[in-house]
Coordinates of C-alpha atoms in Angstrom, one line a residue:
X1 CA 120.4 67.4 111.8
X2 CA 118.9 71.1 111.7
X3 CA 121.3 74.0 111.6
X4 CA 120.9 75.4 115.1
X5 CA 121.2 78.9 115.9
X6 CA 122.6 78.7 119.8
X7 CA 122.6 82.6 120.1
X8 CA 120.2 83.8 122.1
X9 CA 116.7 85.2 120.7
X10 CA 116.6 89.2 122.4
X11 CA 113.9 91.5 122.9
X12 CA 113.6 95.1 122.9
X13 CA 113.2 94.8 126.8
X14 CA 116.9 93.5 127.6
X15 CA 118.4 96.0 126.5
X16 CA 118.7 99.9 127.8
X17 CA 120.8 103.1 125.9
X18 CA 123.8 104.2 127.6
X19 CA 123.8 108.4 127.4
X20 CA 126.4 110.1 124.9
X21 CA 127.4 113.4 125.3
X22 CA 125.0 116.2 124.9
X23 CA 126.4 118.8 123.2
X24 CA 125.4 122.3 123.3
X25 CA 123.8 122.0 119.4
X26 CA 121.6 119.0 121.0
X27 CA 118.9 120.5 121.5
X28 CA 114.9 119.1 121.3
X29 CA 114.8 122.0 118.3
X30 CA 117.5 120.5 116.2
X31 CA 116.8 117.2 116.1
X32 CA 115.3 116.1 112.7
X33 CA 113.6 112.4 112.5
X34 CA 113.4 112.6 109.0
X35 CA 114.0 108.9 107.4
X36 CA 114.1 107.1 104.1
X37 CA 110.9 105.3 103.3
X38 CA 112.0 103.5 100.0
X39 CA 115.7 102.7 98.9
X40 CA 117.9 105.2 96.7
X41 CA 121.7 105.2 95.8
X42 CA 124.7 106.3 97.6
X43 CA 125.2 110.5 96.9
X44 CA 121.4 110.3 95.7
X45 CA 118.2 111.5 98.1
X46 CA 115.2 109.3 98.3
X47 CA 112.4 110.2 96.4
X48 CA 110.2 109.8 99.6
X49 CA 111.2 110.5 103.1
X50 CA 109.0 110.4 106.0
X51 CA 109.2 112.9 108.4
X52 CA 108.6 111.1 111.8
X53 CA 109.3 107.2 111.7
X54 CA 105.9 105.8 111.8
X55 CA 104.3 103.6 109.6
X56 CA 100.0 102.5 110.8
X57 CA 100.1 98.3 110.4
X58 CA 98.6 97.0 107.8
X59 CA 95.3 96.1 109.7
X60 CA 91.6 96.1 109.3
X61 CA 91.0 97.4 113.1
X62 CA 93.9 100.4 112.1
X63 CA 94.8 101.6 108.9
X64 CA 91.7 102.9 106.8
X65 CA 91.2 106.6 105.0
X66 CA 90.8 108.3 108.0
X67 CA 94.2 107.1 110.0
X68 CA 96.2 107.7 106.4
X69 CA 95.1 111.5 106.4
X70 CA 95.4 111.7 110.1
X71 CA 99.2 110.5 109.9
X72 CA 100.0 112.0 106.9
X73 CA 99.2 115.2 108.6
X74 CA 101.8 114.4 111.4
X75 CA 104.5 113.2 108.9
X76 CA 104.3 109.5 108.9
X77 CA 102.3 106.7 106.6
X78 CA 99.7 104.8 106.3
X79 CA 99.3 101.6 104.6
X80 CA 95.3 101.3 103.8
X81 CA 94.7 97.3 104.9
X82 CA 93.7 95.1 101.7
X83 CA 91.7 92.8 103.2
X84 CA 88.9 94.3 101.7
X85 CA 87.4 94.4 98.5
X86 CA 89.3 95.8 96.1
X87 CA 87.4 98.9 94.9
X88 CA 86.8 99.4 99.1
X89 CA 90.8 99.6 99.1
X90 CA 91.3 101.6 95.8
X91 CA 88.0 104.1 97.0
X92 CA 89.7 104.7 100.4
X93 CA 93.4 105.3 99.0
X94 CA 91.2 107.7 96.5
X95 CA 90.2 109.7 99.7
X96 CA 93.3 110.3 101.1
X97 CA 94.7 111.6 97.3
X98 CA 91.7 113.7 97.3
X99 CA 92.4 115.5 100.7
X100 CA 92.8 119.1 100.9
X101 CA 94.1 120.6 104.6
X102 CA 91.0 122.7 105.0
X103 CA 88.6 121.3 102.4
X104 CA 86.3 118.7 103.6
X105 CA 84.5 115.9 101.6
X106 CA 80.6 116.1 102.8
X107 CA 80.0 112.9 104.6
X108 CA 76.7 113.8 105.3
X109 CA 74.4 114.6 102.4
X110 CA 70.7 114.1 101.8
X111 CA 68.5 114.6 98.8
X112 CA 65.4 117.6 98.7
X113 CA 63.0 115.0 99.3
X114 CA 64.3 113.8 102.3
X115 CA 62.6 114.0 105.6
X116 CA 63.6 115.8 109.3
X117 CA 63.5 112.1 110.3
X118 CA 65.8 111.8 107.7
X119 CA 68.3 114.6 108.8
X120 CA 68.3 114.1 112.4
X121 CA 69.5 110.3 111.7
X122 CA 71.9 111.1 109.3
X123 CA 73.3 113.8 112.3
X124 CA 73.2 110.7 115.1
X125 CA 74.9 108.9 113.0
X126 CA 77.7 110.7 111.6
X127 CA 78.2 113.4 113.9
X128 CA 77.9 116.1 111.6
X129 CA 75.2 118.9 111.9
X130 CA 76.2 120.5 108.3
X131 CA 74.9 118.7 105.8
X132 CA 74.8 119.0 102.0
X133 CA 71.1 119.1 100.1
X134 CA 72.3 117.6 96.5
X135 CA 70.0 116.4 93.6
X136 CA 70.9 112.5 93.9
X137 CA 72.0 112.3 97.6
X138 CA 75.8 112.0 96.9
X139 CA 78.9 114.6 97.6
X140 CA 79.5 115.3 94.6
X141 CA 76.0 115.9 93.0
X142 CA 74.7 119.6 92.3
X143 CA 74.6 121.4 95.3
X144 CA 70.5 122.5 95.8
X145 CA 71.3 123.7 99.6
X146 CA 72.7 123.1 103.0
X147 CA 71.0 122.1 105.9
X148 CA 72.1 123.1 109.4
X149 CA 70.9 123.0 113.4
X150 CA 69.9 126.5 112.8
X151 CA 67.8 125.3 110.2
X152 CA 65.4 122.8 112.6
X153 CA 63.3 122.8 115.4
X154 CA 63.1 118.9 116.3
X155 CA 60.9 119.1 119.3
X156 CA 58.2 121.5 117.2
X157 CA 58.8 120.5 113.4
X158 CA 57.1 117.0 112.0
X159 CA 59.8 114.8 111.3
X160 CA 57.9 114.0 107.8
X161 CA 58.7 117.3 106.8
X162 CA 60.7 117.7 103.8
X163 CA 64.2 119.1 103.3
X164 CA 63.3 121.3 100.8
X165 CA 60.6 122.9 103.1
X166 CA 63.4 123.8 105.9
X167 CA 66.6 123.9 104.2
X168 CA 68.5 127.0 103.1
X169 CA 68.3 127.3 99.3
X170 CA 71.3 127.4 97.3
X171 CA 70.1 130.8 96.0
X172 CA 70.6 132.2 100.0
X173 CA 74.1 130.5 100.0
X174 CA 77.5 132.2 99.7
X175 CA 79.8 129.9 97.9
X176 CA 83.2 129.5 96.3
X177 CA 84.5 128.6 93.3
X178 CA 86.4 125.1 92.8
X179 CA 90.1 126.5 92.8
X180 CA 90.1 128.5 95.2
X181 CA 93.4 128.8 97.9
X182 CA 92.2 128.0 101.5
X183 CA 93.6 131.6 102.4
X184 CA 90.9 132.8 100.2
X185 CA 87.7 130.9 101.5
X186 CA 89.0 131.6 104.9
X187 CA 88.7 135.2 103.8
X188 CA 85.0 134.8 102.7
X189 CA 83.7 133.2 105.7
X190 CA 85.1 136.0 108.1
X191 CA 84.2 139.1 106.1
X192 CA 80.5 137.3 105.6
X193 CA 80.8 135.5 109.1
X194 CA 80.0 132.4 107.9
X195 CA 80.1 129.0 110.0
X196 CA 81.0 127.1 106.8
X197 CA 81.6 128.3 102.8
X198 CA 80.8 125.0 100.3
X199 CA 82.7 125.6 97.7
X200 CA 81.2 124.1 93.8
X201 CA 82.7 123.4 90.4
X202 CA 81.4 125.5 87.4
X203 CA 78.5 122.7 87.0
X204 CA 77.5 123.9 90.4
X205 CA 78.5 120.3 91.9
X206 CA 79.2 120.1 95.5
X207 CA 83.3 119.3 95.9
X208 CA 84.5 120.4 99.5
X209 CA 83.1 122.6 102.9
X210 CA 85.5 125.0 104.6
X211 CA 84.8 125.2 108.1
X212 CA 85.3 128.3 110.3
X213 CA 86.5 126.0 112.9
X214 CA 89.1 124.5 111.1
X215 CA 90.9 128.0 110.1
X216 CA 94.3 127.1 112.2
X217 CA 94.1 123.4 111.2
X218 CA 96.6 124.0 108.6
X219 CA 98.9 125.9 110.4
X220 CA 99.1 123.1 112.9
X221 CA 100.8 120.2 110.4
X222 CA 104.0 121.7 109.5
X223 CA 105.1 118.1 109.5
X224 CA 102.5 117.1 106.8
X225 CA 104.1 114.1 104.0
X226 CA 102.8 115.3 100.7
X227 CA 104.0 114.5 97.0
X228 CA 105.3 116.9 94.5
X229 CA 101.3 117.7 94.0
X230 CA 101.2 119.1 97.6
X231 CA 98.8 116.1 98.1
X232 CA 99.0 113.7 101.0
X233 CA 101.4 110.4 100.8
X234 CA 99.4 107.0 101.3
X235 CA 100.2 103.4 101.1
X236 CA 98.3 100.4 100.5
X237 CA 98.8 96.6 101.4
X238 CA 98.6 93.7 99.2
X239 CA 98.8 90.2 98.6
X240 CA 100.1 87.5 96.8
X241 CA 97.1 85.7 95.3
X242 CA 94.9 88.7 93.7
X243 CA 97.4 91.7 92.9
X244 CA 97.2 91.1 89.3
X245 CA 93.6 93.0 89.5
X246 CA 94.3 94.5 92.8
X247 CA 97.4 96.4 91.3
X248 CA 96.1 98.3 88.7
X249 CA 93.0 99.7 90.7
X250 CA 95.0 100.9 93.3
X251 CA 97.7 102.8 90.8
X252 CA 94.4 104.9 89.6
X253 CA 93.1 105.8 92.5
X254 CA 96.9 107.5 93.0
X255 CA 98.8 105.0 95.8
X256 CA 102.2 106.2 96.6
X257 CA 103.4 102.9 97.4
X258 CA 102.7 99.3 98.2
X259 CA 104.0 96.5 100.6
X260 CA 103.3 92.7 100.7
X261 CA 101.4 92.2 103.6
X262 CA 102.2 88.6 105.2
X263 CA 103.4 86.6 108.1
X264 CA 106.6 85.1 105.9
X265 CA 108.2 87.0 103.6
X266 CA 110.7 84.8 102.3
X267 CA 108.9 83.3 99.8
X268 CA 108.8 82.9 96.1
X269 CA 105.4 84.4 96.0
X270 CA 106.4 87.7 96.9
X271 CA 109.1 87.6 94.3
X272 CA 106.6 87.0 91.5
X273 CA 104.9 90.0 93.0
X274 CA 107.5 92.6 92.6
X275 CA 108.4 90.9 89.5
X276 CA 105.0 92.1 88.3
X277 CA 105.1 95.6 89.4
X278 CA 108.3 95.9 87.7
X279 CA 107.3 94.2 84.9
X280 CA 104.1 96.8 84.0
X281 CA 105.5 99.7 86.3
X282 CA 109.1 99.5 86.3
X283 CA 110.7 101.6 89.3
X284 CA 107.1 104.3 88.9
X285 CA 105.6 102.3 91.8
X286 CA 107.5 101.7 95.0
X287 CA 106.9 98.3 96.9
X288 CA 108.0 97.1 99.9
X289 CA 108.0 93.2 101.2
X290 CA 108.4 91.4 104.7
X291 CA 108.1 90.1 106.5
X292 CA 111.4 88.5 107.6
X293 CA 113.9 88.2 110.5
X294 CA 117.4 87.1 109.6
X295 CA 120.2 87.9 106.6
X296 CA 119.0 85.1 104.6
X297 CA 115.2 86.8 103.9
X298 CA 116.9 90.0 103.2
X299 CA 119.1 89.3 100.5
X300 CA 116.2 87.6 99.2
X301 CA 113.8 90.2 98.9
X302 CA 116.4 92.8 98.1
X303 CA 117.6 91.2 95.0
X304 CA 114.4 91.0 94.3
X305 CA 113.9 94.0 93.8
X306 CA 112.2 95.6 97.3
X307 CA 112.4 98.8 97.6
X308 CA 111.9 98.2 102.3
X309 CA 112.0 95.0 103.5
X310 CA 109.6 94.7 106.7
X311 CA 111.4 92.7 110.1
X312 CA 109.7 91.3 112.4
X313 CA 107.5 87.6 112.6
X314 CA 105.6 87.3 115.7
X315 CA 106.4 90.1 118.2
X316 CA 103.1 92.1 117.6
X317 CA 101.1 92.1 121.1
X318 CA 97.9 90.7 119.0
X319 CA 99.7 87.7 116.9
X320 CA 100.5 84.3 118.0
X321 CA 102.5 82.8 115.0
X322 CA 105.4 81.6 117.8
X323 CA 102.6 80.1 119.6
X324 CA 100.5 78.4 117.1
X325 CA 104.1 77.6 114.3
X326 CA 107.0 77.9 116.3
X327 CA 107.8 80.3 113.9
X328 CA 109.7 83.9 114.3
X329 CA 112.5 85.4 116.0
X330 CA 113.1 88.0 119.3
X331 CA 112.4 91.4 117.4
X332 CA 115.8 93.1 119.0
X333 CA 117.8 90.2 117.3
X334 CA 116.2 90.0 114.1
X335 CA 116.6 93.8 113.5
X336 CA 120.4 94.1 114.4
X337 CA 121.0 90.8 112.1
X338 CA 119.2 92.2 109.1
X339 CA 120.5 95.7 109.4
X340 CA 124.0 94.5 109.8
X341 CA 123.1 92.6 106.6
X342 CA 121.3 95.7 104.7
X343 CA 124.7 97.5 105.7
X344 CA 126.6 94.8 104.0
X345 CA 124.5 95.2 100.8
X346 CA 124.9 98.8 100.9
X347 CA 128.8 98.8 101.1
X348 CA 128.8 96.2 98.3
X349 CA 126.4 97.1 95.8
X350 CA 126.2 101.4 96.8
X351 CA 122.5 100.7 97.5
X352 CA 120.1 101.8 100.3
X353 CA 117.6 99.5 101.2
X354 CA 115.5 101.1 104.5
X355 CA 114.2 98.7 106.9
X356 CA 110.6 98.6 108.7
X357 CA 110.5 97.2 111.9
X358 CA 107.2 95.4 112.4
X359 CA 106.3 94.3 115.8
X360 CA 107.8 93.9 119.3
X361 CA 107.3 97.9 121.1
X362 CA 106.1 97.5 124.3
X363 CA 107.5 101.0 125.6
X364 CA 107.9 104.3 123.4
X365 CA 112.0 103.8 124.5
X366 CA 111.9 100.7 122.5
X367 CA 111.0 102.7 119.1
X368 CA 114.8 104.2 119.7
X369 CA 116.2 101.2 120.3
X370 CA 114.7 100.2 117.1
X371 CA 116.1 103.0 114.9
X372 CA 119.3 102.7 116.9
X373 CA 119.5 99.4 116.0
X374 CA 119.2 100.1 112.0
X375 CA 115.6 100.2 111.5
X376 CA 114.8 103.4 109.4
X377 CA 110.9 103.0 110.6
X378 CA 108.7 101.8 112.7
X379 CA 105.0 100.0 111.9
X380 CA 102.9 99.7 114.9
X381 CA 99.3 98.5 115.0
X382 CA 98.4 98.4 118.7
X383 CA 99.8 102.1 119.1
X384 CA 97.7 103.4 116.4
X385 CA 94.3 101.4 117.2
X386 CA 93.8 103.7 120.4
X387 CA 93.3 106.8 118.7
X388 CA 89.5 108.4 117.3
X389 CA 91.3 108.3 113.9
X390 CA 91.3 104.2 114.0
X391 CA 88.5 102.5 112.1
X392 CA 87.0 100.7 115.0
X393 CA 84.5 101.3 117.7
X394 CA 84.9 102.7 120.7
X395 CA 83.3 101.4 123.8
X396 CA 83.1 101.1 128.0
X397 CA 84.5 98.2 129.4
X398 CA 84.8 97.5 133.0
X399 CA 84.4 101.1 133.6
X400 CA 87.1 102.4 131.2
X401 CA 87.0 103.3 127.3
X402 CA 88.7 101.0 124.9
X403 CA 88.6 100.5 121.4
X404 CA 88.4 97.0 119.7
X405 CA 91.8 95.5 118.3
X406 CA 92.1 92.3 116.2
X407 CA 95.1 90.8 114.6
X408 CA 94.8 89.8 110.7
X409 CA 95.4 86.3 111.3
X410 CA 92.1 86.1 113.7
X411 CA 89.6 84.6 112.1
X412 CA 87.5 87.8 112.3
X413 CA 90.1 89.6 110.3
X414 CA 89.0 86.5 107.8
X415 CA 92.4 87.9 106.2
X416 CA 93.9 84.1 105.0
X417 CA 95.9 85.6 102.4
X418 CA 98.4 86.9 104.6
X419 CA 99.1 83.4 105.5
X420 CA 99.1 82.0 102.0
X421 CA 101.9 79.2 101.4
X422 CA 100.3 78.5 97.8
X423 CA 97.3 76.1 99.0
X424 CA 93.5 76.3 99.0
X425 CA 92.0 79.2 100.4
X426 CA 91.1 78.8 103.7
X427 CA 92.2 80.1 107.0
X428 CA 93.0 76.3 109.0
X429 CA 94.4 78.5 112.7
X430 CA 94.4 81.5 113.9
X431 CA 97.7 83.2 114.0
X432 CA 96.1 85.8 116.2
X433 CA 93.7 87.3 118.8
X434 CA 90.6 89.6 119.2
X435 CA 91.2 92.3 121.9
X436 CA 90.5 95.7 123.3
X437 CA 93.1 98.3 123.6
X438 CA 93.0 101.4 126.2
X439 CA 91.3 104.2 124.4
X440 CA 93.6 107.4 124.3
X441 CA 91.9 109.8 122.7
X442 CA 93.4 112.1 119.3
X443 CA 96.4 111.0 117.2
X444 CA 98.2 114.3 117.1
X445 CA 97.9 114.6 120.6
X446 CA 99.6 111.2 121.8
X447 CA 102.2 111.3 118.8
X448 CA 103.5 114.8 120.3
X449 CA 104.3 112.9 123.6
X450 CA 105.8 110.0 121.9
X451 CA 107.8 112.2 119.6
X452 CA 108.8 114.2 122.2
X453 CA 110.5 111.6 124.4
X454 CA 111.9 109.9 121.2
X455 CA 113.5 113.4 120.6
X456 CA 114.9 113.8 124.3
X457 CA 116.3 110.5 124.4
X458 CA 118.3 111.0 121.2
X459 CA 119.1 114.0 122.4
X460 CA 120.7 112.5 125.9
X461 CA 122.3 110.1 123.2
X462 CA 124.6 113.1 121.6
X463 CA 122.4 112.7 118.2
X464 CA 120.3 114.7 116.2
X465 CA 119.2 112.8 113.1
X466 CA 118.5 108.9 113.0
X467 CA 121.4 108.4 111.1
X468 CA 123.6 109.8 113.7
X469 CA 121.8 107.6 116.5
X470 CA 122.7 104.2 114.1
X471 CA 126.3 105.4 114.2
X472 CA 126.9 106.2 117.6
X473 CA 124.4 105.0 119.8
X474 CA 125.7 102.7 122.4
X475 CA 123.5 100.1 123.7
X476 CA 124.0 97.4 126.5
X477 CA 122.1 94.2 127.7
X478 CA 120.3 94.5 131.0
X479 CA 119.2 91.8 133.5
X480 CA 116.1 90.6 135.0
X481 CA 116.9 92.3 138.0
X482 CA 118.1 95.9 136.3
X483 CA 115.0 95.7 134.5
X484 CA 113.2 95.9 137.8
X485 CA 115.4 98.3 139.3
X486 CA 114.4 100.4 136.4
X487 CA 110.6 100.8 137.0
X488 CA 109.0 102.1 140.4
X489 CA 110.4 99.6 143.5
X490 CA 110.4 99.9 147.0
X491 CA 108.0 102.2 147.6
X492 CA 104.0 102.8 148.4
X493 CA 102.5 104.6 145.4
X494 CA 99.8 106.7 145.8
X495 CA 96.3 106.1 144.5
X496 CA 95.5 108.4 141.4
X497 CA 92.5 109.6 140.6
X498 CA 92.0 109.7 136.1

C-alpha cells in the first residue's frame, strides 16, 4: 500500500510567535534583514545577499522590467517571468542592467516628421509629457530635439502640424555628456533651472533624461541590491523544455541569476537543467530550482547542484494544483521539514543551501513565521501584483480599484511549460485562476509598512538578524478558537469611511 504520512499538513495560520526578551540593543534601528540569496560555504559570505527577504513570483501579471527595478531599489529581487518570448525576456532583464538611479531611458520618443496628433497620443498613452525628437523614432537614435507641454498649444495648434515645426531644436538644448555622475547633471539643471538635462554619447545619440523631479530619488534607496558594477540585481525564470536557447540570451543581456519555474520540482528535468548551466557556465551563473515540499525533493535538487531550492506546491491564493491533482503540502509543514533537512546537509557536507518559500502568506505575520521557520526568503505574487510597478492594468470594480491577477497555470497565462512532465505541449487543466487583487498604490510605500512590522515583531522576538530569529524564535500551535480570539470579537466596529 502507499507510504502514508499521518502527521498533520499545517499552515502558516495555526501557528502564532511567543515574545522573547527585548533587550535594550533591540531596537527597530538594529535590526538587519539581510539574507543569503544563493548558497556559499561555512566561514565563507555569499556572493549575493538580499537586503530585505523578498523575492516578486515568477509571473506574467507580476514580475516584468519595471517591478525588477522597483524592488531592486528597495533591496529585494525580481525574477523577470519567462513565459514570453525569449528576446521579450532577455530585452526586459537588459533594462533592469541598464538602469541608472537618476538616468531615465526615454519611453516616449517620436521622429521630426511626426504630427501634434502624433505627440499628444504618444503623451495619453504613456504618461509622459517629455518626449525625445530622434532621427528614426527610437531612444537611442541621435537626439534632433525634445518636445515638451510648454512646447504646444492643443486647443489652437493643427494637430497635422509637424514636430519639427514646434519642437525645441537640439541646437536650443543644454545637454550632458554620456559619463557623467548624477551629482553633476543634477548640478546643471539647477544652475540653468532646467526641468530635465538629456544627456548624449559623443555620436550625439540620445542615452538617458535626468529629471528635476527625481533629484532626491537616489537618496531615498539606501537599501538598493546592486552588483559589483553598482548596477541593479535581476533574475529571470526558466524552463525545462527551451533553456538550451533561452540560456544563453539571457546571460547577454546580464541576468544575475536564474530559477526553474514549475509546479514540481522534483524531477529529472530540472536536473538536466542545472546540469547544463554547469556544464557551459560552471558556478558563473547562479540557479535556483523548486518547487518542492518535503526532505526527499531537497536532497534531490541540492545534489544537484541548486544553488536555492523553492518550497511550496499549491499554497499561492491564485493556484489550485491541490484542487485539480491532489498534489502539495500545508506551506508551514513543508518549510520546517525542508529546512530541518537543508540544516542536515549543512552540518554534513559544510554547505549553505538558502531556501525560498513560495506560497501560503495570507498575513504579513506569516512572512516571520516563514523565516523563523528556516526560509531565508520569501516569493510572493499576490503581494506584489497590487502595486503601480506590476505589469497589469488597473481598473474600477464594484466601486473600488483593483488590478488584474492570474496564476501561470490559468490558461490565460498559456504558461504549460511550468507544468511540463515530459509530454506533448499542451496545457490539458488549469492549475489556476484569473482574479483581481485590491489595488494599493506604490511599492516602496507598502513595503515600508510591511517591513516595518516584520522588524517590530523580531524585535518583540529578542532578534535582530534572520539568523538569530531561526535560532531562537519560539513558536506554538494555536486553535480554531485562539485564532478567533486573535482578530476583533465581541464588539460593534465602527463604519469607516476610505
Amino acid at each position: 500500500m502507499a507510504y502514508i504520512i499521518n502527521d498533520i499538513s499545517r499552515t502558516f495560520n495555526e501557528y502564532l510567535l511567543i515574545p522573547g526578551l527585548t533587550t535594550q540593543n533591540c531596537s527597530p534601528d538594529k535590526v538587519s534583514l539581510k539574507t543569503p540569496l544563493i548558497k556559499y560555504r561555512k566561514g565563507d559570505v555569499p556572493e549575493i545577499e538580499l537586503n530585505v527577504p523578498f523575492a516578486s513570483a515568477i509571473m506574467q501579471s507580476v514580475s516584468d522590467n519595471n517591478m525588477a527595478i522597483a524592488l531592486a531599489r528597495n533591496g529585494g529581487i525580481s525574477f523577470i517571468y519567462g513565459s514570453q518570448s525569449i528576446g521579450q525576456q532577455a530585452e526586459m532583464v537588459s533594462k533592469v542592467k541598464k538602469f541608472k538611479a537618476g538616468f531615465v531611458v526615454s519611453n516616449a520618443n517620436l521622429t521630426s516628421e511626426h504630427t501634434l496628433k502624433d505627440v499628444i497620443e504618444l503623451k495619453q498613452k504613456t504618461g509622459f509629457s517629455t518626449i525625445g525628437v530622434t532621427d528614426d523614432g527610437t531612444s537611442s537614435g541621435k537626439l534632433l530635439g525634445i518636445v515638451t507641454g510648454r512646447d504646444y498649444r492643443p486647443n489652437k495648434d493643427s494637430l497635422d502640424k509637424k514636430v519639427k515645426d514646434f519642437m525645441t531644436p537640439f541646437s536650443s538644448l543644454i545637454t550632458g555628456k554620456f559619463g557623467i555622475t548624477l551629482n553633476e547633471a543634477n548640478d546643471i539643471i539647477w544652475d540653468n533651472k532646467l526641468n530635465s538635462l538629456p544627456i548624449i554619447d559623443e555620436e550625439q545619440r540620445l542615452k538617458y533624461f535626468v529629471f528635476r523631479k527625481d533629484y532626491d530619488n537616489h537618496n531615498e534607496n539606501p537599501k538598493e541590491l546592486l552588483d559589483s558594477h553598482k548596477r541593479l540585481i535581476v533574475g529571470a525564470g526558466i524552463n525545462t523544455r527551451d533553456y538550451m536557447e533561452r540560456i544563453p540570451l539571457l546571460v547577454d543581456a546580464g541576468v544575475d541569476i536564474l530559477c526553474i519555474d514549475s509546479s514540481d520540482g522534483f524531477s529529472e528535468w530540472q536536473k538536466l537543467t542545472i546540469e547544463f548551466v554547469r556544464k557551459n557556465y560552471g558556478d558563473k551563473i547562479k540557479i535556483g530550482a523548486g518547487n518542492i515540499v518535503d526532505k526527499e525533493g531537497f536532497l534531490y535538487l541540492a545534489e544537484a547542484g541548486a544553488d536555492f531550492v523553492k518550497v511550496g506546491i499549491g499554497g499561492g491564493s491564485i493556484c489550485i494544483t491541490r484542487e485539480q491533482k491532489g498534489i502539495g503540502r500545508g506551506q508551514a509543514t513543508a518549510i520546517i521539514e525542508v529546512a530541518q533537512a537543508r540544516d542536515e546537509y549543512f552540518n554534513k557536507t559544510g554547505i549553505y543551501i538558502p531556501l525560498c518559500s513560495d506560497g501560503g502568506i495570507v498575513q504579513d505575520y506569516h512572512m516571520v513565521l516563514a523565516l523563523a521557520m528556516g526560509a531565508d526568503f520569501i516569493m510572493m505574487g499576490r503581494y506584489f501584483a497590487r502595486f503601480d510597478e506590476s505589469p497589469t492594468k488597473k481598473l474600477m470594480v464594484g466601486g473600488n480599484y483593483v488590478k488584474e491577477y492570474w496564476g501561470e497555470g490559468s490558461n490565460r497565462a498559456r504558461n504549460w511549460e511550468r507544468y511540463d512532465m515530459g509530454g506533448s505541449n499542451s496545457l490539458k487543466f488549469e492549475e489556476g485562476v484569473d482574479s483581481y487583487v485590491p489595488y494599493a498604490g506604490k511599492l516602496k510605500d507598502n513595503l515600508e509598512i510591511t517591513l516595518g512590522k516584520i522588524i517590530s515583531t523580531m524585535c518583540s522576538c529578542g532578534v535582530t538578524s534572520i539568523a538569530d530569529l531561526k535560532l531562537k524564535a519560539r513558536i506554538t500551535l494555536v486553535s480554531s478558537t485562539s485564532i478567533i480570539e486573535g482578530g476583533a470579537h465581541d464588539v460593534i466596529l465602527k463604519e469607516t469611511k476610505n
